[in-house]
Amino acid sequence: MCGRYTMLADELEILDEFGIERDIQDFHKSYNVAPGQNVLAIIHDGKEKRAGYLRWGLVPSWARDEKIGYKMINARSESAHEKPSFKNLLSRKRCLIVADSFYEWKKNEDGTKQPKRIHVANRKLFAFAGLWDKWRHDEGDLFTCTILTRDANDFMQDIHHREPIILPKEHENTWIAPERMEPIEAHEFLLNVQMDPLSAYNVSSYVNAAKNNDEACIRALAD
């Protein structure tokens, strides 16, 4: 799964990397992005790519209660095309979720967990494959998202059995293209994604608390 990550790039870096023409409203960085927070995402509105904030934790348009979002921070790519919550979103509401690393907790033999910060080895910035939706309620519209995951690759298996899908640069525009994509087509697209190599290092348990959001979160532990 993916439950925490970082987004520390400058706004201009993001605009340049993803080919965004408009400034990002309310832009901010984070050492410790957590579920329930507003996260930087990119969609294509049919005319241009746009970057803005979605709340992390998908609330489907048909949901009765927005609290469902806390259970839907991730979506399994292997079965998303079969699930009512995600099937239609795969067709028309695909997004990129911008990050520069993510955290995962490796379970030790004694039952404790060691947090690790994980990078794409050859890229400073990257994007998770995501889905988004709009939920209408009395106070206005709520825009939310989820990160797609899959079985861990050889590198990640040593840390966790699941991994977020990080799109190769050449596949980002295809993923958010405004044209309709059949759910099974999106499913096959995700199955065939070959992720770039990853690297990781240990960080302290300081990152465990979502309220902690400073440089100490990413500081490498001494060997």
mmCIF file of C-alpha atoms in Angstrom:
data_model
loop_
_atom_site.group_PDB
_atom_site.id
_atom_site.type_symbol
_atom_site.label_atom_id
_atom_site.label_comp_id
_atom_site.label_asym_id
_atom_site.label_seq_id
_atom_site.Cartn_x
_atom_site.Cartn_y
_atom_site.Cartn_z
ATOM 1 C CA MET A 1 0.000 0.000 0.000
ATOM 2 C CA CYS A 2 0.992 3.650 0.060
ATOM 3 C CA GLY A 3 0.073 5.613 3.162
ATOM 4 C CA ARG A 4 2.642 8.431 3.319
ATOM 5 C CA TYR A 5 4.876 10.292 0.915
ATOM 6 C CA THR A 6 6.778 13.536 0.350
ATOM 7 C CA MET A 7 6.261 16.416 -2.067
ATOM 8 C CA LEU A 8 9.206 18.787 -1.693
ATOM 9 C CA ALA A 9 9.740 20.120 -5.217
ATOM 10 C CA ASP A 10 9.441 23.806 -6.061
ATOM 11 C CA GLU A 11 6.371 24.946 -7.969
ATOM 12 C CA LEU A 12 8.396 25.930 -11.041
ATOM 13 C CA GLU A 13 9.997 22.479 -11.141
ATOM 14 C CA ILE A 14 6.561 20.880 -11.197
ATOM 15 C CA LEU A 15 5.192 23.192 -13.877
ATOM 16 C CA ASP A 16 8.202 22.432 -16.065
ATOM 17 C CA GLU A 17 8.325 18.682 -15.416
ATOM 18 C CA PHE A 18 4.654 18.078 -16.184
ATOM 19 C CA GLY A 19 4.081 20.768 -18.813
ATOM 20 C CA ILE A 20 1.604 22.817 -16.774
ATOM 21 C CA GLU A 21 0.976 26.376 -17.967
ATOM 22 C CA ARG A 22 -1.038 27.825 -15.082
ATOM 23 C CA ASP A 23 0.279 28.558 -11.592
ATOM 24 C CA ILE A 24 -0.804 26.183 -8.827
ATOM 25 C CA GLN A 25 -3.259 27.768 -6.414
ATOM 26 C CA ASP A 26 -2.404 27.349 -2.709
ATOM 27 C CA PHE A 27 0.825 25.527 -3.581
ATOM 28 C CA HIS A 28 2.672 24.002 -0.627
ATOM 29 C CA LYS A 29 5.318 21.379 0.104
ATOM 30 C CA SER A 30 5.206 18.540 2.604
ATOM 31 C CA TYR A 31 7.700 16.213 4.269
ATOM 32 C CA ASN A 32 4.893 13.924 5.416
ATOM 33 C CA VAL A 33 1.809 13.771 3.208
ATOM 34 C CA ALA A 34 -0.896 11.709 4.941
ATOM 35 C CA PRO A 35 -4.416 10.450 4.159
ATOM 36 C CA GLY A 36 -7.127 13.054 4.635
ATOM 37 C CA GLN A 37 -4.845 15.873 3.526
ATOM 38 C CA ASN A 38 -5.095 17.839 0.295
ATOM 39 C CA VAL A 39 -2.568 16.461 -2.194
ATOM 40 C CA LEU A 40 -1.197 17.848 -5.440
ATOM 41 C CA ALA A 41 -2.687 16.150 -8.496
ATOM 42 C CA ILE A 42 -2.800 16.697 -12.254
ATOM 43 C CA ILE A 43 -5.767 16.082 -14.547
ATOM 44 C CA HIS A 44 -6.575 16.891 -18.171
ATOM 45 C CA ASP A 45 -9.816 18.854 -18.550
ATOM 46 C CA GLY A 46 -10.121 18.215 -22.280
ATOM 47 C CA LYS A 47 -8.313 21.421 -23.198
ATOM 48 C CA GLU A 48 -5.193 21.452 -21.050
ATOM 49 C CA LYS A 49 -3.423 19.824 -18.133
ATOM 50 C CA ARG A 50 -4.239 21.392 -14.781
ATOM 51 C CA ALA A 51 -2.606 21.012 -11.380
ATOM 52 C CA GLY A 52 -4.510 21.463 -8.141
ATOM 53 C CA TYR A 53 -5.413 19.826 -4.862
ATOM 54 C CA LEU A 54 -7.608 16.817 -4.152
ATOM 55 C CA ARG A 55 -8.289 15.320 -0.743
ATOM 56 C CA TRP A 56 -6.529 11.979 -0.335
ATOM 57 C CA GLY A 57 -9.090 9.264 0.341
ATOM 58 C CA LEU A 58 -11.639 8.610 -2.386
ATOM 59 C CA VAL A 59 -15.276 9.494 -1.724
ATOM 60 C CA PRO A 60 -17.262 8.087 -4.683
ATOM 61 C CA SER A 61 -19.995 10.294 -6.117
ATOM 62 C CA TRP A 62 -22.635 7.821 -4.903
ATOM 63 C CA ALA A 63 -21.364 7.597 -1.306
ATOM 64 C CA ARG A 64 -23.710 8.520 1.536
ATOM 65 C CA ASP A 65 -20.951 9.563 3.925
ATOM 66 C CA GLU A 66 -17.590 11.158 3.204
ATOM 67 C CA LYS A 67 -15.999 9.070 5.982
ATOM 68 C CA ILE A 68 -15.694 6.246 3.460
ATOM 69 C CA GLY A 69 -12.678 8.126 2.109
ATOM 70 C CA TYR A 70 -10.499 7.065 5.032
ATOM 71 C CA LYS A 71 -10.863 3.455 3.863
ATOM 72 C CA MET A 72 -10.097 4.266 0.226
ATOM 73 C CA ILE A 73 -6.652 5.840 0.130
ATOM 74 C CA ASN A 74 -5.474 3.039 -2.185
ATOM 75 C CA ALA A 75 -7.110 1.011 -4.960
ATOM 76 C CA ARG A 76 -5.876 -2.407 -6.048
ATOM 77 C CA SER A 77 -5.083 -2.155 -9.758
ATOM 78 C CA GLU A 78 -5.619 -5.888 -10.255
ATOM 79 C CA SER A 79 -9.338 -5.628 -9.452
ATOM 80 C CA ALA A 80 -10.227 -1.930 -9.836
ATOM 81 C CA HIS A 81 -11.866 -2.549 -13.233
ATOM 82 C CA GLU A 82 -14.354 -4.898 -11.516
ATOM 83 C CA LYS A 83 -15.236 -2.707 -8.525
ATOM 84 C CA PRO A 84 -18.186 -0.267 -8.590
ATOM 85 C CA SER A 85 -16.131 2.323 -6.697
ATOM 86 C CA PHE A 86 -13.412 2.461 -9.345
ATOM 87 C CA LYS A 87 -14.695 0.998 -12.631
ATOM 88 C CA ASN A 88 -16.190 4.198 -14.068
ATOM 89 C CA LEU A 89 -13.305 6.309 -12.778
ATOM 90 C CA LEU A 90 -10.863 4.214 -14.796
ATOM 91 C CA SER A 91 -12.748 5.324 -17.904
ATOM 92 C CA ARG A 92 -12.794 9.083 -17.391
ATOM 93 C CA LYS A 93 -11.329 10.247 -14.083
ATOM 94 C CA ARG A 94 -7.669 9.314 -14.078
ATOM 95 C CA CYS A 95 -5.088 11.582 -12.488
ATOM 96 C CA LEU A 96 -1.421 11.940 -11.636
ATOM 97 C CA ILE A 97 -0.508 12.420 -7.979
ATOM 98 C CA VAL A 98 2.767 14.307 -7.695
ATOM 99 C CA ALA A 99 5.514 13.120 -5.328
ATOM 100 C CA ASP A 100 9.273 12.852 -4.972
ATOM 101 C CA SER A 101 9.474 9.903 -2.547
ATOM 102 C CA PHE A 102 7.232 7.699 -0.440
ATOM 103 C CA TYR A 103 7.496 5.997 2.934
ATOM 104 C CA GLU A 104 6.965 2.350 3.736
ATOM 105 C CA TRP A 105 7.414 0.402 6.962
ATOM 106 C CA LYS A 106 9.419 -2.826 6.875
ATOM 107 C CA LYS A 107 8.421 -5.371 9.502
ATOM 108 C CA ASN A 108 11.395 -6.675 11.478
ATOM 109 C CA GLU A 109 11.718 -10.180 12.908
ATOM 110 C CA ASP A 110 11.002 -8.864 16.421
ATOM 111 C CA GLY A 111 7.694 -7.365 15.265
ATOM 112 C CA THR A 112 8.861 -3.761 15.185
ATOM 113 C CA LYS A 113 8.651 -1.731 11.984
ATOM 114 C CA GLN A 114 11.428 0.281 10.362
ATOM 115 C CA PRO A 115 10.271 3.272 8.272
ATOM 116 C CA LYS A 116 12.050 3.739 4.962
ATOM 117 C CA ARG A 117 12.081 6.594 2.481
ATOM 118 C CA ILE A 118 11.894 5.287 -1.082
ATOM 119 C CA HIS A 119 12.990 7.171 -4.207
ATOM 120 C CA VAL A 120 12.853 6.581 -7.919
ATOM 121 C CA ALA A 121 16.572 6.151 -8.532
ATOM 122 C CA ASN A 122 16.890 8.284 -11.660
ATOM 123 C CA ARG A 123 14.098 10.851 -11.210
ATOM 124 C CA LYS A 124 13.736 13.757 -8.795
ATOM 125 C CA LEU A 125 9.987 14.034 -9.414
ATOM 126 C CA PHE A 126 7.424 11.397 -10.345
ATOM 127 C CA ALA A 127 3.705 10.698 -10.348
ATOM 128 C CA PHE A 128 1.574 7.938 -8.866
ATOM 129 C CA ALA A 129 -1.261 6.619 -11.025
ATOM 130 C CA GLY A 130 -4.440 7.861 -9.383
ATOM 131 C CA LEU A 131 -8.209 8.109 -9.722
ATOM 132 C CA TRP A 132 -10.419 11.004 -8.647
ATOM 133 C CA ASP A 133 -14.087 11.772 -8.143
ATOM 134 C CA LYS A 134 -16.456 14.570 -7.124
ATOM 135 C CA TRP A 135 -18.863 14.157 -4.210
ATOM 136 C CA ARG A 136 -21.722 16.592 -3.829
ATOM 137 C CA HIS A 137 -22.952 17.602 -0.379
ATOM 138 C CA ASP A 138 -24.790 20.483 1.263
ATOM 139 C CA GLU A 139 -21.656 22.556 1.790
ATOM 140 C CA GLY A 140 -20.401 22.207 -1.784
ATOM 141 C CA ASP A 141 -18.408 19.810 -3.931
ATOM 142 C CA LEU A 142 -15.633 17.653 -2.473
ATOM 143 C CA PHE A 143 -12.899 16.451 -4.846
ATOM 144 C CA THR A 144 -11.001 13.371 -3.687
ATOM 145 C CA CYS A 145 -8.500 10.825 -4.990
ATOM 146 C CA THR A 146 -6.910 7.432 -4.446
ATOM 147 C CA ILE A 147 -3.530 5.920 -5.373
ATOM 148 C CA LEU A 148 -3.455 2.720 -7.428
ATOM 149 C CA THR A 149 -1.288 -0.119 -6.113
ATOM 150 C CA ARG A 150 -0.126 -3.562 -7.209
ATOM 151 C CA ASP A 151 1.941 -6.515 -5.990
ATOM 152 C CA ALA A 152 5.449 -5.442 -5.030
ATOM 153 C CA ASN A 153 8.334 -5.843 -7.462
ATOM 154 C CA ASP A 154 11.569 -7.607 -6.532
ATOM 155 C CA PHE A 155 13.004 -4.543 -4.809
ATOM 156 C CA MET A 156 9.881 -3.691 -2.803
ATOM 157 C CA GLN A 157 9.127 -7.277 -1.730
ATOM 158 C CA ASP A 158 11.847 -6.996 0.888
ATOM 159 C CA ILE A 159 9.980 -4.038 2.411
ATOM 160 C CA HIS A 160 6.256 -4.607 1.777
ATOM 161 C CA HIS A 161 4.050 -6.896 -0.324
ATOM 162 C CA ARG A 162 2.344 -3.980 -2.129
ATOM 163 C CA GLU A 163 3.639 -0.918 -3.972
ATOM 164 C CA PRO A 164 2.141 2.248 -5.446
ATOM 165 C CA ILE A 165 2.155 2.405 -9.236
ATOM 166 C CA ILE A 166 4.679 5.025 -10.328
ATOM 167 C CA LEU A 167 4.196 5.864 -13.972
ATOM 168 C CA PRO A 168 7.197 6.086 -16.299
ATOM 169 C CA LYS A 169 7.550 9.575 -17.716
ATOM 170 C CA GLU A 170 6.485 8.461 -21.192
ATOM 171 C CA HIS A 171 3.182 7.045 -19.870
ATOM 172 C CA GLU A 172 2.004 10.024 -17.799
ATOM 173 C CA ASN A 173 0.161 11.844 -20.585
ATOM 174 C CA THR A 174 -1.462 8.619 -21.770
ATOM 175 C CA TRP A 175 -2.839 7.974 -18.298
ATOM 176 C CA ILE A 176 -4.548 11.362 -18.004
ATOM 177 C CA ALA A 177 -5.550 11.737 -21.666
ATOM 178 C CA PRO A 178 -9.134 13.086 -21.876
ATOM 179 C CA GLU A 179 -10.263 10.332 -24.237
ATOM 180 C CA ARG A 180 -12.412 7.615 -22.694
ATOM 181 C CA MET A 181 -10.511 4.447 -21.776
ATOM 182 C CA GLU A 182 -12.460 1.231 -21.243
ATOM 183 C CA PRO A 183 -11.942 -0.154 -17.706
ATOM 184 C CA ILE A 184 -10.345 -3.342 -19.032
ATOM 185 C CA GLU A 185 -8.067 -1.234 -21.233
ATOM 186 C CA ALA A 186 -6.960 0.801 -18.206
ATOM 187 C CA HIS A 187 -6.450 -2.447 -16.302
ATOM 188 C CA GLU A 188 -4.181 -3.825 -19.024
ATOM 189 C CA PHE A 189 -2.320 -0.520 -19.260
ATOM 190 C CA LEU A 190 -1.486 -0.683 -15.543
ATOM 191 C CA LEU A 191 -0.497 -4.349 -15.733
ATOM 192 C CA ASN A 192 2.077 -3.504 -18.387
ATOM 193 C CA VAL A 193 3.649 -0.525 -16.611
ATOM 194 C CA GLN A 194 7.362 -1.139 -16.032
ATOM 195 C CA MET A 195 8.464 1.073 -13.170
ATOM 196 C CA ASP A 196 11.838 2.748 -12.971
ATOM 197 C CA PRO A 197 14.372 1.359 -10.432
ATOM 198 C CA LEU A 198 13.872 2.325 -6.787
ATOM 199 C CA SER A 199 16.261 3.041 -3.926
ATOM 200 C CA ALA A 200 15.609 3.340 -0.189
ATOM 201 C CA TYR A 201 17.148 4.348 3.112
ATOM 202 C CA ASN A 202 16.092 4.140 6.760
ATOM 203 C CA VAL A 203 14.525 7.121 8.531
ATOM 204 C CA SER A 204 13.476 7.522 12.145
ATOM 205 C CA SER A 205 10.099 6.703 13.682
ATOM 206 C CA TYR A 206 9.561 10.466 13.886
ATOM 207 C CA VAL A 207 7.790 10.149 10.536
ATOM 208 C CA ASN A 208 5.207 7.785 12.055
ATOM 209 C CA ALA A 209 3.196 10.729 13.407
ATOM 210 C CA ALA A 210 1.412 12.574 10.607
ATOM 211 C CA LYS A 211 1.627 15.810 12.620
ATOM 212 C CA ASN A 212 5.418 15.778 12.178
ATOM 213 C CA ASN A 213 6.196 17.638 8.981
ATOM 214 C CA ASP A 214 9.761 18.919 8.814
ATOM 215 C CA GLU A 215 13.227 17.930 7.631
ATOM 216 C CA ALA A 216 13.654 15.403 10.442
ATOM 217 C CA CYS A 217 11.169 13.147 8.609
ATOM 218 C CA ILE A 218 13.609 12.523 5.751
ATOM 219 C CA ARG A 219 16.888 12.527 7.680
ATOM 220 C CA ALA A 220 18.771 9.278 7.118
ATOM 221 C CA LEU A 221 19.486 7.146 10.165
ATOM 222 C CA ALA A 222 23.155 6.597 10.913
ATOM 223 C CA ASP A 223 24.349 3.056 10.173
#
